PDB file of C-alpha atoms in Angstrom:
ATOM      1  CA  MET A   1      57.578  30.873 -23.708  1.00 56.00           C
ATOM      2  CA  LYS A   2      57.281  29.329 -20.138  1.00 56.00           C
ATOM      3  CA  LYS A   3      53.920  30.055 -20.140  1.00 56.00           C
ATOM      4  CA  LEU A   4      52.863  28.769 -23.431  1.00 52.00           C
ATOM      5  CA  LEU A   5      54.692  25.546 -22.012  1.00 53.00           C
ATOM      6  CA  ILE A   6      52.610  25.006 -18.937  1.00 55.00           C
ATOM      7  CA  LEU A   7      49.624  26.154 -20.965  1.00 54.00           C
ATOM      8  CA  ALA A   8      50.257  23.086 -23.510  1.00 52.00           C
ATOM      9  CA  LEU A   9      50.746  20.640 -20.884  1.00 50.00           C
ATOM     10  CA  LEU A  10      47.620  21.566 -18.739  1.00 52.00           C
ATOM     11  CA  THR A  11      45.786  21.103 -21.280  1.00 54.00           C
ATOM     12  CA  VAL A  12      47.168  17.494 -22.598  1.00 49.00           C
ATOM     13  CA  PHE A  13      46.503  16.424 -19.086  1.00 50.00           C
ATOM     14  CA  SER A  14      43.107  17.547 -18.946  1.00 53.00           C
ATOM     15  CA  LEU A  15      42.649  16.143 -22.505  1.00 50.00           C
ATOM     16  CA  GLY A  16      44.136  12.522 -20.933  1.00 53.00           C
ATOM     17  CA  ALA A  17      42.124  13.336 -17.660  1.00 50.00           C
ATOM     18  CA  PHE A  18      38.663  13.786 -20.015  1.00 47.00           C
ATOM     19  CA  ALA A  19      39.297  10.721 -22.372  1.00 51.00           C
ATOM     20  CA  GLN A  20      40.139   8.272 -19.056  1.00 62.00           C
ATOM     21  CA  ASN A  21      36.300   9.431 -17.734  1.00 77.00           C
ATOM     22  CA  VAL A  22      34.688   8.654 -21.023  1.00 85.00           C
ATOM     23  CA  ASP A  23      33.538   5.097 -21.213  1.00 83.00           C
ATOM     24  CA  LEU A  24      33.869   3.893 -24.067  1.00 85.00           C
ATOM     25  CA  ARG A  25      32.036   0.268 -23.779  1.00 91.00           C
ATOM     26  CA  ARG A  26      30.096  -0.982 -26.346  1.00 94.00           C
ATOM     27  CA  ARG A  27      26.561  -1.507 -24.839  1.00 95.00           C
ATOM     28  CA  ILE A  28      23.321  -2.741 -24.899  1.00 96.00           C
ATOM     29  CA  GLU A  29      20.174  -1.299 -23.227  1.00 97.00           C
ATOM     30  CA  VAL A  30      16.989  -3.481 -22.561  1.00 97.00           C
ATOM     31  CA  THR A  31      13.951  -3.390 -20.244  1.00 97.00           C
ATOM     32  CA  GLY A  32      12.530  -6.456 -18.471  1.00 97.00           C
ATOM     33  CA  ILE A  33       9.239  -6.739 -16.934  1.00 97.00           C
ATOM     34  CA  ALA A  34       7.260  -9.197 -14.766  1.00 98.00           C
ATOM     35  CA  GLU A  35       3.757  -8.841 -13.662  1.00 97.00           C
ATOM     36  CA  LYS A  36       1.756 -10.904 -11.113  1.00 96.00           C
ATOM     37  CA  GLU A  37      -1.892 -10.942  -9.878  1.00 96.00           C
ATOM     38  CA  VAL A  38      -2.937 -11.168  -6.280  1.00 94.00           C
ATOM     39  CA  THR A  39      -6.163 -11.384  -4.286  1.00 92.00           C
ATOM     40  CA  PRO A  40      -5.802  -9.649  -1.074  1.00 92.00           C
ATOM     41  CA  ASP A  41      -5.657 -11.693   2.057  1.00 91.00           C
ATOM     42  CA  ILE A  42      -5.648  -8.618   4.603  1.00 92.00           C
ATOM     43  CA  ILE A  43      -8.153  -5.719   4.532  1.00 90.00           C
ATOM     44  CA  ASN A  44      -8.114  -2.808   7.084  1.00 92.00           C
ATOM     45  CA  VAL A  45     -11.565  -1.395   7.688  1.00 92.00           C
ATOM     46  CA  SER A  46     -12.587   1.520   9.651  1.00 92.00           C
ATOM     47  CA  ILE A  47     -16.049   1.033  11.536  1.00 93.00           C
ATOM     48  CA  SER A  48     -17.718   4.722  12.940  1.00 92.00           C
ATOM     49  CA  LEU A  49     -20.078   4.427  15.990  1.00 93.00           C
ATOM     50  CA  GLN A  50     -22.245   7.527  16.975  1.00 92.00           C
ATOM     51  CA  GLU A  51     -24.626   7.947  20.231  1.00 91.00           C
ATOM     52  CA  TYR A  52     -27.791   8.017  19.316  1.00 91.00           C
ATOM     53  CA  MET A  53     -31.425   8.766  20.730  1.00 90.00           C
ATOM     54  CA  ASP A  54     -33.725   5.890  21.736  1.00 89.00           C
ATOM     55  CA  GLY A  55     -36.817   8.019  22.386  1.00 88.00           C
ATOM     56  CA  LYS A  56     -35.437  10.193  25.846  1.00 86.00           C
ATOM     57  CA  LYS A  57     -32.407   7.898  26.812  1.00 90.00           C
ATOM     58  CA  LYS A  58     -28.832   7.996  25.102  1.00 89.00           C
ATOM     59  CA  ILE A  59     -27.073   5.118  23.809  1.00 92.00           C
ATOM     60  CA  THR A  60     -23.947   6.115  24.612  1.00 91.00           C
ATOM     61  CA  ILE A  61     -20.652   5.487  22.742  1.00 90.00           C
ATOM     62  CA  ASP A  62     -18.993   3.721  25.569  1.00 91.00           C
ATOM     63  CA  GLN A  63     -22.490   1.171  25.378  1.00 94.00           C
ATOM     64  CA  LEU A  64     -21.213   0.878  21.663  1.00 94.00           C
ATOM     65  CA  GLU A  65     -17.645   0.463  21.942  1.00 92.00           C
ATOM     66  CA  GLY A  66     -18.442  -2.245  24.748  1.00 94.00           C
ATOM     67  CA  GLN A  67     -20.305  -4.025  21.996  1.00 95.00           C
ATOM     68  CA  LEU A  68     -17.909  -3.645  19.638  1.00 95.00           C
ATOM     69  CA  GLU A  69     -14.926  -4.619  22.108  1.00 94.00           C
ATOM     70  CA  LYS A  70     -16.852  -7.829  22.834  1.00 95.00           C
ATOM     71  CA  ALA A  71     -17.571  -8.624  19.262  1.00 95.00           C
ATOM     72  CA  VAL A  72     -13.840  -8.355  18.414  1.00 94.00           C
ATOM     73  CA  ASN A  73     -12.441 -10.672  21.238  1.00 94.00           C
ATOM     74  CA  ASP A  74     -15.494 -13.265  20.589  1.00 94.00           C
ATOM     75  CA  ALA A  75     -14.060 -13.151  16.722  1.00 94.00           C
ATOM     76  CA  GLY A  76     -10.736 -14.146  18.111  1.00 94.00           C
ATOM     77  CA  LEU A  77      -9.207 -11.087  16.581  1.00 94.00           C
ATOM     78  CA  PRO A  78      -5.536 -10.402  17.955  1.00 93.00           C
ATOM     79  CA  LYS A  79      -5.831  -6.864  19.736  1.00 89.00           C
ATOM     80  CA  GLU A  80      -2.787  -5.516  17.345  1.00 91.00           C
ATOM     81  CA  ASP A  81      -5.646  -5.588  15.022  1.00 93.00           C
ATOM     82  CA  PHE A  82      -7.973  -3.051  16.629  1.00 93.00           C
ATOM     83  CA  THR A  83      -7.546   0.411  17.593  1.00 90.00           C
ATOM     84  CA  ILE A  84      -9.240   3.586  17.661  1.00 84.00           C
ATOM     85  CA  SER A  85      -8.155   5.817  14.655  1.00 76.00           C
ATOM     86  CA  ASN A  86     -10.549   8.799  15.267  1.00 67.00           C
ATOM     87  CA  VAL A  87     -12.433  10.650  18.016  1.00 62.00           C
ATOM     88  CA  SER A  88     -14.860  13.076  17.008  1.00 56.00           C
ATOM     89  CA  ALA A  89     -15.574  15.380  19.922  1.00 50.00           C
ATOM     90  CA  TRP A  90     -15.856  12.264  22.042  1.00 47.00           C
ATOM     91  CA  ASN A  91     -14.015  14.205  25.189  1.00 50.00           C
ATOM     92  CA  ASN A  92     -15.317  17.671  24.906  1.00 50.00           C
ATOM     93  CA  THR A  93     -17.011  18.513  27.875  1.00 50.00           C
ATOM     94  CA  TYR A  94     -17.544  22.194  26.950  1.00 49.00           C
ATOM     95  CA  GLN A  95     -19.459  20.618  23.933  1.00 52.00           C
ATOM     96  CA  LYS A  96     -21.495  18.235  26.180  1.00 52.00           C
ATOM     97  CA  LYS A  97     -22.608  20.779  28.775  1.00 54.00           C
ATOM     98  CA  LYS A  98     -23.760  23.053  26.187  1.00 57.00           C
ATOM     99  CA  ASN A  99     -25.763  20.836  24.504  1.00 59.00           C
ATOM    100  CA  PRO A 100     -27.000  17.619  26.068  1.00 61.00           C
ATOM    101  CA  ASP A 101     -28.188  16.262  23.132  1.00 67.00           C
ATOM    102  CA  PHE A 102     -24.836  16.293  21.715  1.00 75.00           C
ATOM    103  CA  LEU A 103     -23.972  12.780  20.287  1.00 84.00           C
ATOM    104  CA  ALA A 104     -20.777  11.803  20.482  1.00 85.00           C
ATOM    105  CA  ALA A 105     -19.029   9.507  17.610  1.00 89.00           C
ATOM    106  CA  LYS A 106     -15.586   7.421  17.249  1.00 91.00           C
ATOM    107  CA  GLN A 107     -14.257   5.648  14.575  1.00 92.00           C
ATOM    108  CA  TYR A 108     -12.156   2.080  15.004  1.00 93.00           C
ATOM    109  CA  SER A 109      -9.613   0.654  12.456  1.00 93.00           C
ATOM    110  CA  ILE A 110      -9.986  -3.192  12.264  1.00 95.00           C
ATOM    111  CA  ARG A 111      -7.654  -5.573  10.430  1.00 94.00           C
ATOM    112  CA  PHE A 112      -9.379  -8.434   8.803  1.00 93.00           C
ATOM    113  CA  ARG A 113      -7.677 -11.648   7.879  1.00 91.00           C
ATOM    114  CA  ASP A 114     -10.659 -13.703   7.318  1.00 88.00           C
ATOM    115  CA  LEU A 115     -14.012 -11.716   5.779  1.00 80.00           C
ATOM    116  CA  ASN A 116     -16.222 -13.995   7.244  1.00 84.00           C
ATOM    117  CA  LYS A 117     -15.244 -12.337  10.393  1.00 91.00           C
ATOM    118  CA  TYR A 118     -16.639  -8.767   9.371  1.00 87.00           C
ATOM    119  CA  ASN A 119     -20.216 -10.121   9.353  1.00 87.00           C
ATOM    120  CA  GLN A 120     -19.919 -11.939  12.895  1.00 91.00           C
ATOM    121  CA  ILE A 121     -18.611  -8.498  14.599  1.00 92.00           C
ATOM    122  CA  LEU A 122     -21.030  -6.032  13.051  1.00 89.00           C
ATOM    123  CA  SER A 123     -24.010  -8.506  13.337  1.00 91.00           C
ATOM    124  CA  ALA A 124     -23.409  -8.153  17.324  1.00 92.00           C
ATOM    125  CA  ILE A 125     -23.262  -4.321  17.149  1.00 93.00           C
ATOM    126  CA  ASP A 126     -26.486  -2.043  17.873  1.00 94.00           C
ATOM    127  CA  PRO A 127     -27.117  -1.195  13.947  1.00 93.00           C
ATOM    128  CA  LYS A 128     -28.622   2.020  14.823  1.00 93.00           C
ATOM    129  CA  GLY A 129     -25.233   3.105  16.544  1.00 93.00           C
ATOM    130  CA  ILE A 130     -23.474   2.213  13.028  1.00 93.00           C
ATOM    131  CA  GLN A 131     -22.536   5.497  11.518  1.00 90.00           C
ATOM    132  CA  SER A 132     -20.474   3.991   8.785  1.00 89.00           C
ATOM    133  CA  THR A 133     -18.096   1.585   7.559  1.00 89.00           C
ATOM    134  CA  ASN A 134     -14.913   2.016   5.139  1.00 87.00           C
ATOM    135  CA  ILE A 135     -12.523   0.209   3.567  1.00 87.00           C
ATOM    136  CA  GLU A 136      -9.011   1.825   4.418  1.00 88.00           C
ATOM    137  CA  SER A 137      -6.662  -0.310   2.485  1.00 89.00           C
ATOM    138  CA  TYR A 138      -5.832  -3.847   1.396  1.00 90.00           C
ATOM    139  CA  ASP A 139      -2.572  -6.037   1.453  1.00 92.00           C
ATOM    140  CA  TYR A 140      -1.412  -9.283   1.125  1.00 93.00           C
ATOM    141  CA  SER A 141       0.451 -11.015   3.492  1.00 93.00           C
ATOM    142  CA  LYS A 142       3.399 -12.737   1.287  1.00 95.00           C
ATOM    143  CA  ILE A 143       4.066  -9.116  -0.658  1.00 94.00           C
ATOM    144  CA  ALA A 144       7.589  -8.902   0.541  1.00 95.00           C
ATOM    145  CA  ASP A 145       8.451 -12.269  -0.982  1.00 97.00           C
ATOM    146  CA  LEU A 146       6.002 -11.979  -4.256  1.00 96.00           C
ATOM    147  CA  LYS A 147       7.981  -8.574  -4.845  1.00 96.00           C
ATOM    148  CA  ARG A 148      11.835  -9.703  -4.299  1.00 97.00           C
ATOM    149  CA  ASP A 149      10.322 -12.703  -7.177  1.00 97.00           C
ATOM    150  CA  LEU A 150       9.320 -10.474  -9.645  1.00 97.00           C
ATOM    151  CA  LYS A 151      12.367  -8.183  -9.421  1.00 97.00           C
ATOM    152  CA  ILE A 152      14.583 -10.966 -10.276  1.00 97.00           C
ATOM    153  CA  GLN A 153      12.188 -12.280 -12.735  1.00 98.00           C
ATOM    154  CA  ALA A 154      12.140  -8.740 -14.666  1.00 97.00           C
ATOM    155  CA  LEU A 155      15.729  -8.632 -14.481  1.00 97.00           C
ATOM    156  CA  LEU A 156      16.506 -12.071 -16.093  1.00 97.00           C
ATOM    157  CA  ALA A 157      13.937 -11.071 -18.701  1.00 97.00           C
ATOM    158  CA  ALA A 158      16.015  -8.149 -19.496  1.00 97.00           C
ATOM    159  CA  ARG A 159      19.081 -10.362 -19.797  1.00 97.00           C
ATOM    160  CA  GLU A 160      17.374 -12.777 -21.570  1.00 97.00           C
ATOM    161  CA  LYS A 161      16.213  -9.704 -24.173  1.00 97.00           C
ATOM    162  CA  ALA A 162      19.764  -8.800 -24.397  1.00 97.00           C
ATOM    163  CA  THR A 163      21.070 -11.895 -25.364  1.00 97.00           C
ATOM    164  CA  TYR A 164      19.222 -12.894 -28.115  1.00 96.00           C
ATOM    165  CA  MET A 165      19.367  -9.928 -29.496  1.00 96.00           C
ATOM    166  CA  LEU A 166      22.953  -9.445 -29.702  1.00 96.00           C
ATOM    167  CA  ASN A 167      22.852 -13.215 -30.514  1.00 96.00           C
ATOM    168  CA  SER A 168      21.037 -12.184 -33.520  1.00 96.00           C
ATOM    169  CA  ILE A 169      23.711  -9.861 -34.869  1.00 95.00           C
ATOM    170  CA  ASN A 170      26.632 -12.354 -33.713  1.00 96.00           C
ATOM    171  CA  GLU A 171      27.525 -10.310 -30.679  1.00 96.00           C
ATOM    172  CA  LYS A 172      27.882 -11.674 -27.028  1.00 96.00           C
ATOM    173  CA  ILE A 173      26.795 -10.052 -23.984  1.00 96.00           C
ATOM    174  CA  GLY A 174      28.430  -8.859 -21.098  1.00 96.00           C
ATOM    175  CA  ARG A 175      28.518  -7.941 -17.533  1.00 95.00           C
ATOM    176  CA  PRO A 176      25.954  -5.398 -16.766  1.00 95.00           C
ATOM    177  CA  ILE A 177      26.936  -1.520 -16.433  1.00 96.00           C
ATOM    178  CA  SER A 178      23.632  -0.181 -14.789  1.00 96.00           C
ATOM    179  CA  ILE A 179      20.299  -1.482 -13.230  1.00 96.00           C
ATOM    180  CA  THR A 180      17.644   0.472 -12.536  1.00 96.00           C
ATOM    181  CA  GLU A 181      14.018  -0.830 -11.239  1.00 95.00           C
ATOM    182  CA  ASN A 182      10.635   0.654 -11.591  1.00 95.00           C
ATOM    183  CA  ASP A 183       7.366  -0.349  -9.460  1.00 94.00           C
ATOM    184  CA  ASN A 184       4.078   0.062 -11.401  1.00 93.00           C
ATOM    185  CA  SER A 185       2.335  -2.030  -9.267  1.00 92.00           C
ATOM    186  CA  ASN A 186      -1.782  -1.114  -8.705  1.00 90.00           C
ATOM    187  CA  TYR A 187      -3.572  -1.215  -5.591  1.00 86.00           C
ATOM    188  CA  PRO A 188      -6.917  -1.334  -4.838  1.00 82.00           C
ATOM    189  CA  GLN A 189      -8.541   1.956  -4.200  1.00 77.00           C
ATOM    190  CA  PRO A 190     -10.153   2.278  -0.947  1.00 69.00           C
ATOM    191  CA  LYS A 191     -13.585   3.122  -0.748  1.00 63.00           C
ATOM    192  CA  MET A 192     -17.122   3.775   1.527  1.00 56.00           C
ATOM    193  CA  PHE A 193     -18.839   0.630   0.702  1.00 52.00           C
ATOM    194  CA  ALA A 194     -21.444   0.706   3.448  1.00 49.00           C
ATOM    195  CA  ASN A 195     -23.917   3.762   5.273  1.00 48.00           C
ATOM    196  CA  ARG A 196     -25.658   3.400   8.407  1.00 47.00           C
ATOM    197  CA  THR A 197     -28.018   5.258   9.186  1.00 44.00           C
ATOM    198  CA  MET A 198     -30.165   5.079  12.592  1.00 40.00           C
ATOM    199  CA  ALA A 199     -33.624   4.407  11.699  1.00 42.00           C
ATOM    200  CA  ALA A 200     -35.953   2.611  13.965  1.00 40.00           C
ATOM    201  CA  ASN A 201     -35.749  -0.523  11.589  1.00 43.00           C
ATOM    202  CA  ALA A 202     -32.437  -0.827  10.708  1.00 47.00           C
ATOM    203  CA  ALA A 203     -31.104  -4.527   9.548  1.00 47.00           C
ATOM    204  CA  PRO A 204     -27.901  -6.314  10.714  1.00 45.00           C
ATOM    205  CA  PRO A 205     -25.224  -4.892   8.236  1.00 48.00           C
ATOM    206  CA  GLU A 206     -24.398  -7.118   5.442  1.00 49.00           C
ATOM    207  CA  SER A 207     -20.936  -7.440   3.785  1.00 51.00           C
ATOM    208  CA  ASP A 208     -20.789  -5.750   0.231  1.00 54.00           C
ATOM    209  CA  ILE A 209     -16.866  -5.706   0.315  1.00 61.00           C
ATOM    210  CA  ASP A 210     -15.739  -6.153  -3.385  1.00 64.00           C
ATOM    211  CA  ILE A 211     -12.274  -7.697  -3.180  1.00 75.00           C
ATOM    212  CA  LYS A 212     -10.426  -6.355  -6.124  1.00 82.00           C
ATOM    213  CA  GLN A 213      -6.827  -7.698  -7.014  1.00 90.00           C
ATOM    214  CA  ILE A 214      -3.513  -6.246  -6.444  1.00 93.00           C
ATOM    215  CA  LYS A 215      -1.607  -6.038  -9.861  1.00 95.00           C
ATOM    216  CA  LEU A 216       2.095  -6.230  -8.816  1.00 96.00           C
ATOM    217  CA  SER A 217       4.205  -4.925 -11.739  1.00 97.00           C
ATOM    218  CA  PHE A 218       8.123  -4.172 -12.054  1.00 97.00           C
ATOM    219  CA  GLN A 219      10.156  -2.944 -14.548  1.00 97.00           C
ATOM    220  CA  VAL A 220      13.651  -3.445 -14.744  1.00 97.00           C
ATOM    221  CA  GLN A 221      16.175  -1.283 -17.616  1.00 97.00           C
ATOM    222  CA  ALA A 222      19.465  -2.713 -17.544  1.00 97.00           C
ATOM    223  CA  ILE A 223      22.697  -1.613 -19.443  1.00 97.00           C
ATOM    224  CA  PHE A 224      24.689  -4.688 -20.237  1.00 97.00           C
ATOM    225  CA  GLU A 225      28.497  -4.538 -21.645  1.00 96.00           C
ATOM    226  CA  ILE A 226      28.593  -5.827 -25.495  1.00 96.00           C
ATOM    227  CA  MET A 227      32.190  -8.118 -25.084  1.00 93.00           C
ATOM    228  CA  PRO A 228      34.315  -6.976 -27.315  1.00 87.00           C
TER     229      PRO A 228
END
């Protein structure tokens, strides 16, 4: 009998705890979206330089790098916007001794905030030493502020939607129960935009960068309580 009583009490307590954990509030779930397109004002570009033979004379990577460094300084770019990103057997002593004609290469990353600087820099480098140029990534200087504003707009859009939907059935919106955000932004894909061969008649490179817009899109899923 005692066992049955204890079991009954445990069952009652369990049902009570379960009832307390169940959220019985009436609710409405809606989605708000905010989007905006912006033109990138920062473009990260890689430039590959490679040694080449000018007759019997080798134009070394140090000479080409010196031209690039001077061009970057003359363009007024900050030091932090110019870095070495990859070295292809540049300091491979064994390879150089084994093959005196071995041509070393280096790759540099440059951050451009003014694309006019791109032509200025490349035109100051021996075009026969430019192996390739490539867009690494795009960015927008005020991206953090813009993202914050769009998230707020998406949340307000969700609240407005819930409000007019509930008003149509004579109900009132209450406090938010849950808010979830999703970033559906679309950034332009990096691409190779120029290849430079080391031909004798190579001409100074020209920019053919196609500036595509960054599409920022935020979706907020919000659950609001329906007022009793």
